[in-house]
Short mmCIF file of C-alpha atoms and ligand atoms in Angstrom, two decimals:
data_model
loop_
_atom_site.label_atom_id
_atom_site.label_comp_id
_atom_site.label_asym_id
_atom_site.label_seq_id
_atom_site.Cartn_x
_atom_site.Cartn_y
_atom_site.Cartn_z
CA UNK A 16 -23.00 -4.12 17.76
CA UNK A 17 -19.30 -4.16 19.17
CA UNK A 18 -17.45 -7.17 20.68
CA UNK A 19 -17.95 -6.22 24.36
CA UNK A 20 -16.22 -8.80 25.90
CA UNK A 21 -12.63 -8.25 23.61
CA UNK A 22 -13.33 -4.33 24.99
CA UNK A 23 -13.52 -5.47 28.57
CA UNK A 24 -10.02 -7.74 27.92
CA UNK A 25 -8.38 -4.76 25.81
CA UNK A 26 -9.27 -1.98 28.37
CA UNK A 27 -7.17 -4.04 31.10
CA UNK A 28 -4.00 -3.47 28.97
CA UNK A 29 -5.08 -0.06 27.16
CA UNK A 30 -6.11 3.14 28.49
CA UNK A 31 -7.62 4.44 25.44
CA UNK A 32 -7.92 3.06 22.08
CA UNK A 33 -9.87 1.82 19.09
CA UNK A 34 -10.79 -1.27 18.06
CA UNK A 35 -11.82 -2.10 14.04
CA UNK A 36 -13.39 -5.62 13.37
CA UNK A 37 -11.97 -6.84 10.48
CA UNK A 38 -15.28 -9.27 10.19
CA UNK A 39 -17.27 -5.80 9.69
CA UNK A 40 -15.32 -4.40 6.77
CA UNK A 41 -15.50 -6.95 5.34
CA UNK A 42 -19.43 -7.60 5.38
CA UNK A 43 -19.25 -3.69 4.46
CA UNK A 44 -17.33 -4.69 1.48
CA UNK A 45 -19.31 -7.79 0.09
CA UNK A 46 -22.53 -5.43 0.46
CA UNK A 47 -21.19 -3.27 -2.04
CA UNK A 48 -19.84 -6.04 -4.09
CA UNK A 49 -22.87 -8.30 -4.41
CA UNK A 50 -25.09 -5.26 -4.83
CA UNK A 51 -23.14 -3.12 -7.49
CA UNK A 52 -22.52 -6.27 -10.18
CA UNK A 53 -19.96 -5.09 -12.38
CA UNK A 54 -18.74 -1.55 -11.09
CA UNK A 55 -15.50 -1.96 -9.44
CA UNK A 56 -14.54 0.04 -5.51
CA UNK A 57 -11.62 2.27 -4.69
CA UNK A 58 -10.95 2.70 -1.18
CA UNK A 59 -10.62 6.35 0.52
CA UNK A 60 -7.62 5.57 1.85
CA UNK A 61 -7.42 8.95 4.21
CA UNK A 62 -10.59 7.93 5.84
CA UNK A 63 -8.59 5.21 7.90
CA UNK A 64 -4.77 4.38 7.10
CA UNK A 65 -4.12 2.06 9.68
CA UNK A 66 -1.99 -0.44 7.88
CA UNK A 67 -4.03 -3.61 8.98
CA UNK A 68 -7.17 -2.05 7.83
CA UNK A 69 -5.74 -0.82 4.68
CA UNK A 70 -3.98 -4.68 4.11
CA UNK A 71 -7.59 -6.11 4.70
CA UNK A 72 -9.49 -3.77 2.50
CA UNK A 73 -6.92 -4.07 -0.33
CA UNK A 74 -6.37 -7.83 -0.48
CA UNK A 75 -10.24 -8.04 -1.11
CA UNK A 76 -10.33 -6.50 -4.60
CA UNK A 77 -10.54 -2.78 -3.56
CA UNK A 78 -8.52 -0.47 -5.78
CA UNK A 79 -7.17 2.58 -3.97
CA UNK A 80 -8.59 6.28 -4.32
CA UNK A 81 -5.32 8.00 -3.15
CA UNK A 82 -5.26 11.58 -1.60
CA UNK A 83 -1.25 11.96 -1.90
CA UNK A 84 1.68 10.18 -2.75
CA UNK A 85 2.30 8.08 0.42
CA UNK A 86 -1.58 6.76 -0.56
CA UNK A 87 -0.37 5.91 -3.97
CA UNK A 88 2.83 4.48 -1.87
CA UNK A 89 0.52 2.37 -0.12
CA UNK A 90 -1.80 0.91 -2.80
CA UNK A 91 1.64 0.22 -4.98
CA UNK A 92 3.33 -1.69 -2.28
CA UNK A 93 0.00 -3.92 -1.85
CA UNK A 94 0.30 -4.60 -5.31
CA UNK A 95 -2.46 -2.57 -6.78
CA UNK A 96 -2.63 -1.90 -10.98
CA UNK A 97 -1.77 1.22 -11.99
CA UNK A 98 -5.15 1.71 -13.43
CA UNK A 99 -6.57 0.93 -9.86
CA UNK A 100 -5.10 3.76 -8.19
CA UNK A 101 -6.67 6.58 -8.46
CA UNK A 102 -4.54 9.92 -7.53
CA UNK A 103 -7.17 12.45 -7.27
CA UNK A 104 -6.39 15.91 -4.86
CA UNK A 105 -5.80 19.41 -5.52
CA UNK A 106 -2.38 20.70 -5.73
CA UNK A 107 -0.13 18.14 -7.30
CA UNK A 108 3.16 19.55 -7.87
CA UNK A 109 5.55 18.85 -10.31
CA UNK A 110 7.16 16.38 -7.71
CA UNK A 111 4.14 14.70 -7.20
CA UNK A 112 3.56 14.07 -10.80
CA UNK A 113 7.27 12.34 -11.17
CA UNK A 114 6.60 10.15 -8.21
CA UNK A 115 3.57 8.47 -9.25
CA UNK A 116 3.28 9.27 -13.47
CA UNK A 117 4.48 5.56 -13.57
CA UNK A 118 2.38 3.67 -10.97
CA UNK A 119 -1.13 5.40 -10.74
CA UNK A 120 -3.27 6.90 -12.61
CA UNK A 121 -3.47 10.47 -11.76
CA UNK A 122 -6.74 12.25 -12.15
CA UNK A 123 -6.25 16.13 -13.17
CA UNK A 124 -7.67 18.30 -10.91
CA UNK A 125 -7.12 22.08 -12.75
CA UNK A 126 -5.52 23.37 -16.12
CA UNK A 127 -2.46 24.22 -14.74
CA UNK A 128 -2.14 20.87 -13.23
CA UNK A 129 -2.25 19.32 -16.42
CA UNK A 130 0.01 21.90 -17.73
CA UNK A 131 2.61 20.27 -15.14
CA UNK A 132 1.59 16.58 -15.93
CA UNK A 133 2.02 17.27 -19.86
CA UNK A 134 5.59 18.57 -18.61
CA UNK A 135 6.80 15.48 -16.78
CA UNK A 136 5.49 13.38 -19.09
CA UNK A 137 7.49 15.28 -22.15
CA UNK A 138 10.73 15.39 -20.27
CA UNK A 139 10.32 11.41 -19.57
CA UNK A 140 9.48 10.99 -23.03
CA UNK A 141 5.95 9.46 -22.46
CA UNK A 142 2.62 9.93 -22.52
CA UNK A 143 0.48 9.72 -19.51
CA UNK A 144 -2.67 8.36 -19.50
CA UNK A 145 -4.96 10.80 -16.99
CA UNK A 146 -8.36 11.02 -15.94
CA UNK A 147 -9.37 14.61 -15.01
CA UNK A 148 -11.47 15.91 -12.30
CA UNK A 149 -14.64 17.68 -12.91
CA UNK A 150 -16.79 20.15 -11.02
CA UNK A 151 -20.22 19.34 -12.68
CA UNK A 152 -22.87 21.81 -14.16
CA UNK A 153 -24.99 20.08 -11.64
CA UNK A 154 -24.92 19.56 -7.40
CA UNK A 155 -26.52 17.06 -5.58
CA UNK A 156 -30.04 19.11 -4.87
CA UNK A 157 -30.56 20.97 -8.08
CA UNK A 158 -28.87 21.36 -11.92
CA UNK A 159 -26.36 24.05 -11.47
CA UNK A 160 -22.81 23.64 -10.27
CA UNK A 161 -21.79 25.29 -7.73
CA UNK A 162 -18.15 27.09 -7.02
CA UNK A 163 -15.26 24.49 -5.55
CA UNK A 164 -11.79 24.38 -5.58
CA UNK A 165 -12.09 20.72 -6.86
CA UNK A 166 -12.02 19.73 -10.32
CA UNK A 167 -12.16 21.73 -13.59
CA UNK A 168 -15.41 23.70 -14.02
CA UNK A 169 -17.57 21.56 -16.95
CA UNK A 170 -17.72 24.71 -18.95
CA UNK A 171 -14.16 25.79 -18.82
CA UNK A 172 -13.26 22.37 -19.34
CA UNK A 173 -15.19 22.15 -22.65
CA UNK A 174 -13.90 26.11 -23.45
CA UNK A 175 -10.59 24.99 -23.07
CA UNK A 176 -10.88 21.38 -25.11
CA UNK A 177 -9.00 22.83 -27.96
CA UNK A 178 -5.94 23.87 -26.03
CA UNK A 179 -6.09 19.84 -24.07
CA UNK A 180 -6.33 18.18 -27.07
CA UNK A 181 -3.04 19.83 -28.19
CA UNK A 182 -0.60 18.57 -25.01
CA UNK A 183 0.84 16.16 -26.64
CA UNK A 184 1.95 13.62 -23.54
CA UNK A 185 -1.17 13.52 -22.04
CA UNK A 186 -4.17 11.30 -23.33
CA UNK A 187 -7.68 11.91 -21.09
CA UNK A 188 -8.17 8.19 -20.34
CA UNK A 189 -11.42 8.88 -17.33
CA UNK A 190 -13.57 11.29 -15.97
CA UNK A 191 -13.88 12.36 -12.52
CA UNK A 192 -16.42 13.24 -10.04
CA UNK A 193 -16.87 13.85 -6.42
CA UNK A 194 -18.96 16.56 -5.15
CA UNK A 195 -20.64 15.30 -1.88
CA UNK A 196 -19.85 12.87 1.04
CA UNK A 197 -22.13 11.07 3.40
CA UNK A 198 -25.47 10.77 1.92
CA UNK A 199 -28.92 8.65 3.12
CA UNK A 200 -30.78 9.32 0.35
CA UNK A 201 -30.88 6.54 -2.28
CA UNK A 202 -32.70 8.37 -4.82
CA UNK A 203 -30.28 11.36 -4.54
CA UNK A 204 -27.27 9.18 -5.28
CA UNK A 205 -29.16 7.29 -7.86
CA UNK A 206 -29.88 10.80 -9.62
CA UNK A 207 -26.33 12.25 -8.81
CA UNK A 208 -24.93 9.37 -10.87
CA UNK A 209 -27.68 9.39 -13.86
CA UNK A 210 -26.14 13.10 -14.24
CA UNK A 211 -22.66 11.60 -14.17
CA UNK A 212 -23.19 9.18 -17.01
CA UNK A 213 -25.07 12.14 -18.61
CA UNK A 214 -21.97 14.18 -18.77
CA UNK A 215 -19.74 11.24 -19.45
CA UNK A 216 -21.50 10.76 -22.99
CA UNK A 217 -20.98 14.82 -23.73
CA UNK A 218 -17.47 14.28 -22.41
CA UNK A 219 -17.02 10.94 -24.86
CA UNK A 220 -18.47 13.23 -27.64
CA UNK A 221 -16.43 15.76 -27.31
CA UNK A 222 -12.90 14.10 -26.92
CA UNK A 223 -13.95 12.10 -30.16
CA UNK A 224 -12.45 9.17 -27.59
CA UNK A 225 -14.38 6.53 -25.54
CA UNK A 226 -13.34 6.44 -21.96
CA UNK A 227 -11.32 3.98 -20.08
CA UNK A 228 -13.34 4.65 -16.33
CA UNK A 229 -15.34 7.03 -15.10
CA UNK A 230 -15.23 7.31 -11.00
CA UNK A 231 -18.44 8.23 -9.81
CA UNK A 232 -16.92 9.42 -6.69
CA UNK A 233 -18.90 8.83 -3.46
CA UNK A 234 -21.86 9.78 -1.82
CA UNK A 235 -22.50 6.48 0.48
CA UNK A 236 -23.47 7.68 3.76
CA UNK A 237 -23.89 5.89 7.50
CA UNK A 238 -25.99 6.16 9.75
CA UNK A 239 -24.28 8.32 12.50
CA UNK A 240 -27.39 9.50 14.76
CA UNK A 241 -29.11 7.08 16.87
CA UNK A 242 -32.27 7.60 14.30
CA UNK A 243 -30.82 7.80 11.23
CA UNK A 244 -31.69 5.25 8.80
CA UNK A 245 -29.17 3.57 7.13
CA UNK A 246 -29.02 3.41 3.50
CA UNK A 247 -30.82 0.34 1.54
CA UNK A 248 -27.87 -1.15 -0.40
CA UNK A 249 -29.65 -3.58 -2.34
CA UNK A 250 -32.05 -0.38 -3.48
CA UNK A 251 -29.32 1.41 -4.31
CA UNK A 252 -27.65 -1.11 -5.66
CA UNK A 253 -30.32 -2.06 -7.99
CA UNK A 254 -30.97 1.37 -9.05
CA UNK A 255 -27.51 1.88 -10.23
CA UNK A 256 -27.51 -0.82 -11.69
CA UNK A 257 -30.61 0.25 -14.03
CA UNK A 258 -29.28 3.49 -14.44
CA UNK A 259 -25.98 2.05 -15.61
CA UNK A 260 -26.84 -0.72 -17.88
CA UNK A 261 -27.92 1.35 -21.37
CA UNK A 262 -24.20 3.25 -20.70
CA UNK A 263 -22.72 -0.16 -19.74
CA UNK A 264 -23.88 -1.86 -23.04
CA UNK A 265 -23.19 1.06 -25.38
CA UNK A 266 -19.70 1.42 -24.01
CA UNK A 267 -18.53 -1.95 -22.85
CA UNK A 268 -15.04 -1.31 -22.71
CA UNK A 269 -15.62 1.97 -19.97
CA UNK A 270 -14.63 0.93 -16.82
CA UNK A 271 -16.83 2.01 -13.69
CA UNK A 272 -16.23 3.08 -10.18
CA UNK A 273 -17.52 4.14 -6.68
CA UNK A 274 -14.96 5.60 -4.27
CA UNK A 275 -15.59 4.65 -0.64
CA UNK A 276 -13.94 5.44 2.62
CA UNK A 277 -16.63 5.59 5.22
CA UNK A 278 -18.98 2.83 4.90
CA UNK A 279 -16.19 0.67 4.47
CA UNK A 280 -14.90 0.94 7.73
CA UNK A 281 -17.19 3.63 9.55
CA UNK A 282 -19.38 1.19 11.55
CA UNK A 283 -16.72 -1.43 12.27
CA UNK A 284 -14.71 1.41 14.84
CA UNK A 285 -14.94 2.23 18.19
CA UNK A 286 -13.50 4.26 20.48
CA UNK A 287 -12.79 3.30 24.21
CA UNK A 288 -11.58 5.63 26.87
CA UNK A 289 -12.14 5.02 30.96
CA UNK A 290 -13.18 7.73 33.85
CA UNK A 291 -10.46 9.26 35.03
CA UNK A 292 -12.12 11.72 38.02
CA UNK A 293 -15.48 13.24 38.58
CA UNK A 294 -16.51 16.50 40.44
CA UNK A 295 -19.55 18.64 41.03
CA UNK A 296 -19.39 22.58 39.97
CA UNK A 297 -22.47 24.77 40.78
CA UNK A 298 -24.25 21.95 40.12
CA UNK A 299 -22.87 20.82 37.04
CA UNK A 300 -21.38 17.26 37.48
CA UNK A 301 -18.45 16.73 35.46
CA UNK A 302 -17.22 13.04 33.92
CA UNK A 303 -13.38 13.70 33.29
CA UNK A 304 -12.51 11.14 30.30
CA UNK A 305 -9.00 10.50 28.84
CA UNK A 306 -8.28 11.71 25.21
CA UNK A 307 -11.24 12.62 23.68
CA UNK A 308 -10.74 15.95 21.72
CA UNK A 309 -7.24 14.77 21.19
CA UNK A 310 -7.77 10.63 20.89
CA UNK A 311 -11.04 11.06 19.31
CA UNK A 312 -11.84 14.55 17.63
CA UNK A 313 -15.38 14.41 16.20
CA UNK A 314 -17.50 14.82 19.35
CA UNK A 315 -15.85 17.46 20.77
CA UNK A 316 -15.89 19.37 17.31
CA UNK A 317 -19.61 18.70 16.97
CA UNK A 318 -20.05 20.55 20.57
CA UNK A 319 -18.39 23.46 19.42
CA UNK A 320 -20.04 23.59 16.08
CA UNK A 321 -23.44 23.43 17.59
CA UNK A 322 -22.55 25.86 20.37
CA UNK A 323 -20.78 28.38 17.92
CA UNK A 324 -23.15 27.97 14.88
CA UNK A 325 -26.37 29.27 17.01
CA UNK A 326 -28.52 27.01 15.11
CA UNK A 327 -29.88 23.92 15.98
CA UNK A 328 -28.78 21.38 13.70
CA UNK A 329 -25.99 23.28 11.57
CA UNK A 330 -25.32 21.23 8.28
CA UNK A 331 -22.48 18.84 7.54
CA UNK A 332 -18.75 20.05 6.64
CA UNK A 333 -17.40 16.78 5.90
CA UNK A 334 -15.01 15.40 6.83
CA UNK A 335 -14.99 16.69 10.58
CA UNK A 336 -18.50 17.64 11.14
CA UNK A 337 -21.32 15.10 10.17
CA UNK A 338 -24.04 16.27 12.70
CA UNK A 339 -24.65 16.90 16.14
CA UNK A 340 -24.35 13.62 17.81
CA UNK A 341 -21.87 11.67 15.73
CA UNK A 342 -21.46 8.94 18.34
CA UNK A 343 -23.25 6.88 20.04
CA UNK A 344 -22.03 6.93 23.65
CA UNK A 345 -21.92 3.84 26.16
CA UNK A 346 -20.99 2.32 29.38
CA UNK A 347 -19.63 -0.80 29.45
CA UNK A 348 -20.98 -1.49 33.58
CA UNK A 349 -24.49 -2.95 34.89
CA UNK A 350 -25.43 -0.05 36.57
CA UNK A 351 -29.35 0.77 36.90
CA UNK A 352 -28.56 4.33 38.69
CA UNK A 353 -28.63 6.91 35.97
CA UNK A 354 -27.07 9.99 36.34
CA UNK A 355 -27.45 13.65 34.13
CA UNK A 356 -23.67 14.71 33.66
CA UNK A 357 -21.46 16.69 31.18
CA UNK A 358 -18.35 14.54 29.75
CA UNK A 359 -15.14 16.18 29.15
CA UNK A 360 -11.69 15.44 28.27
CA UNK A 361 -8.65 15.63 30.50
CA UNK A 362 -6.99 18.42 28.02
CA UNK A 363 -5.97 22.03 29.67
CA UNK A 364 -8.72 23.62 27.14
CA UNK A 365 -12.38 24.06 28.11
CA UNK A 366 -13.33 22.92 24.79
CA UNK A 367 -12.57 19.47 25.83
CA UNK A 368 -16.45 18.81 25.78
CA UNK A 369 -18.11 15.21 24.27
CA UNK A 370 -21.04 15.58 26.00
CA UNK A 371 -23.49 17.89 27.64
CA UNK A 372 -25.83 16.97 30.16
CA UNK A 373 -26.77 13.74 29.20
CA UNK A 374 -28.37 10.83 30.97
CA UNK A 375 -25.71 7.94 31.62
CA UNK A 376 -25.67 5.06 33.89
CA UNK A 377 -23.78 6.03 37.05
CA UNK A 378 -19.95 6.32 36.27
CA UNK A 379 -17.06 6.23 39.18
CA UNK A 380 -13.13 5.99 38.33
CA UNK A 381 -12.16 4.11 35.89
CA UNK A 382 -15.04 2.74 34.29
CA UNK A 383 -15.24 1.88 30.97
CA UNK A 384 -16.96 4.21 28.10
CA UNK A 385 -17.66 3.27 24.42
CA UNK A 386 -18.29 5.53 21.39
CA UNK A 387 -19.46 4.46 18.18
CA UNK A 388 -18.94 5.13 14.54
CA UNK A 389 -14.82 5.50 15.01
CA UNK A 390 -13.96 3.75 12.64
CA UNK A 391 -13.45 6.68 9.89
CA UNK A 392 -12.14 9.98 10.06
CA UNK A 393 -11.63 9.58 13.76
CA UNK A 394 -8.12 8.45 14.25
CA UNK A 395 -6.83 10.58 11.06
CA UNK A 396 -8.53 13.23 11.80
CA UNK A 397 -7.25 13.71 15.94
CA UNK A 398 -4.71 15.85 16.99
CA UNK A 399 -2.81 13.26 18.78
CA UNK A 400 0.44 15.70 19.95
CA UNK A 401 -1.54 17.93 21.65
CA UNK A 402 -0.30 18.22 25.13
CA UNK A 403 1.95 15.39 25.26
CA UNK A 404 -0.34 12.92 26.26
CA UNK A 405 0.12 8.55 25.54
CA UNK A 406 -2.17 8.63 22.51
CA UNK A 407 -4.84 5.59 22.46
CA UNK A 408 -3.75 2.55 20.17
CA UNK A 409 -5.40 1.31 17.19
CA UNK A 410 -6.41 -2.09 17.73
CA UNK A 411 -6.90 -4.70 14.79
CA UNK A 412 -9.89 -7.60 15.65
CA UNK A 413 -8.78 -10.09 12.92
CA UNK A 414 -11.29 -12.64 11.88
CA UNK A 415 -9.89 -15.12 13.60
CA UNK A 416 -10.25 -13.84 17.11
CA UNK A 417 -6.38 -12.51 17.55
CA UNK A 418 -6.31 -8.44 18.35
CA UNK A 419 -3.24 -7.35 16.63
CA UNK A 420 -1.03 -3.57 16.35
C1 LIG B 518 -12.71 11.67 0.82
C2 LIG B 518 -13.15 11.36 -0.54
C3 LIG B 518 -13.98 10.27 -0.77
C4 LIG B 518 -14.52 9.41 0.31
O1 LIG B 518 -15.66 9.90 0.91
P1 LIG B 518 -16.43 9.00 1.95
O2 LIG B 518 -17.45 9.87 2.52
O3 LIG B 518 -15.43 8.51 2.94
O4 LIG B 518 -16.99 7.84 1.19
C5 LIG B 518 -14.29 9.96 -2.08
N1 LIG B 518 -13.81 10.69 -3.10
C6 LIG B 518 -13.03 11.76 -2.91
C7 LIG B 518 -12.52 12.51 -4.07
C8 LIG B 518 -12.68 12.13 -1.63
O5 LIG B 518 -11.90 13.19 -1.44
#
């Protein structure tokens, strides 16, 4: 599951940190290579942006799905094609546009924003080749689209075709979509793509233009609770792959993609923190950890969720609440003793809370404690400058045995 023994070494320099095996990504990555012949992978980069996780997923043939302009930064300085960086967020100003217009493909997420792009592009004299972003007559669990601030309704899109066909330095190279993270449910994502393509011919039809790529977005979830079941790649896989093939032979020259943060790197991330005091309050015994809602956010948001929400499982709001036990918790000690107790952090907030009453072998000062599934928006996503404290180091397990930071 984790490398236990490089913990053990690691927690003797380190008071708090995470480790990402390299060797995981990368069997992350090859199982959605091998299984999805033919459609090509962008990376999430703001799901993880440690640089040695970022070098390793983008020297193995991952394009980059960029959330700003340092992301662009990043996939141009690891020598990614323009047509392999996706810039796809709301809000691009016109600064925005000038910095990357040249070295990414930026996918238009409203009508004004492509007022702004056709803009730059006339004052540089060229014409930019964009994909625009989408929100889809259709949702994951039924065929109507739902209100989002992401992407260009479908309707007002098509309303408004007319008016896009007329900016003269922009040409609509790809479509767009992305309207749901973290899914187990093979047949949903098959489905939510069979929709895509559906779209993508009306799209085609209407532009009077084939299409360069279409990004299907994401939708790849991981399992996160200790029952979950994770999702069947090679199902999946093979399912796209039907659904795909009539669009893939009609229109060879369209270019496919899946965008993919977490379950390239979700499962190969852990977090590791140590005991630093324990005490006993009407009853209540109380395991003091170091950084946890600062170091590592998601369990302690989870706790407040669930306590605040008043219902039992309260659904996702991605990217900082999956579900009520987003981590698997462990103690690295042979200890047969067990123990009910209620982990906290070491933060001067009461809302410092990973766990409550829960059933772990017997912990005393300093001892070691694990959580799983850290290796996506956990780091990111952690508000390290609270309170001043040393924040925990990201560690880098290359494949060849050497930790590295
Ligand atoms: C964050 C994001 C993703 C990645 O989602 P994961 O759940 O990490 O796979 C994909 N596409 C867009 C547009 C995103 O904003």
């Amino acid at each position: 599951m984790y490398n236990e023994e490089m913990i053990l070494q690691q927690a003797e320099v380190h008071d708090s940190f995470y480790l990402y095996e390299e060797a995981k990504i990368k069997l992350a990555m090859e199982n959605l290579q091998k299984n999805f012949k033919g459609i090509r992978f962008l990376y999430s980069i703001k799901t993880n942006a440690n640089k040695h996780v970022v070098q390793s997923v983008l020297s193995n043939g991952f394009g980059v799905d960029a959330a700003s302009v340092a992301e662009v930064e990043m996939g141009v300085s690891h020598g990614v094609d323009k047509r392999d960086i996706q810039y796809s967020t709301p809000g691009k100003t016109r600064k925005y546009i000038e910095k990357t217009l040249e070295c990414a493909t930026i996918v238009a997420d409203s009508l004004g924003e492509m007022v702004r792009i056709q803009e730059v592009a006339e004052a540089k004299g060229v014409v930019a080749e964009i994909g625009v972003r989408l929100n889809p007559d259709f949702s994951f669990y039924g065929d109507t689209g739902v209100a989002s601030k992401f992407g260009i309704d479908e309707e007002a899109f098509f309303n408004h075709l007319d008016w896009i066909l007329s900016l003269n330095n922009i040409k609509i190279i790809g479509l767009h979509i992305h309207i749901r993270s973290q899914e187990l449910d093979e047949m949903r994502i098959a489905t939510y793509y069979e929709n895509i393509l559906r779209l993508a011919h009306t799209v085609q039809r209407e532009l009077g233009t084939n299409l360069a790529f279409i990004n299907m977005g994401s939708g790849i979830g991981i399992p996160y609770e200790i029952d979950d079941t994770a999702l069947d790649m090679q199902k999946l896989g093979g399912k796209t792959l039907d659904i795909v093939a009539s669009f893939a032979a009609e229109f060879p020259q369209t270019q496919l993609y899946i965008e993919t943060g977490r379950y390239v790197v979700g499962k190969s991330g852990v977090y590791v923190t140590k005991v630093l005091d324990k005490k006993v309050s009407y009853g209540t015994t109380y395991v003091v950890l170091g950084n946890t809602l600062n170091g590592f956010l998601r369990p302690s948001i989870a706790q407040l969720i669930v306590k605040y929400s008043g219902v039992a499982n309260p659904v996702g709001s991605e990217p900082l609440y999956t579900t009520k036990n987003p981590t698997q918790i462990h103690v690295l000690k042979k200890e047969t003793e067990m123990e009910v107790v209620t982990l906290v952090g070491n933060l001067c907030t009461a809302t410092d809370v990973v766990a409550t009453d829960i059933l772990l072998p017997k912990l005393e000062e300093d001892d070691i404690v694990v959580m799983t599934n850290a290796g996506s928006y956990a780091a990111v996503l952690s508000p390290m400058q609270f309170s001043s404290q040393i924040p925990p180091k990201e560690l880098f397990l290359q494949e060849n045995g050497e930790v590295i930071f």
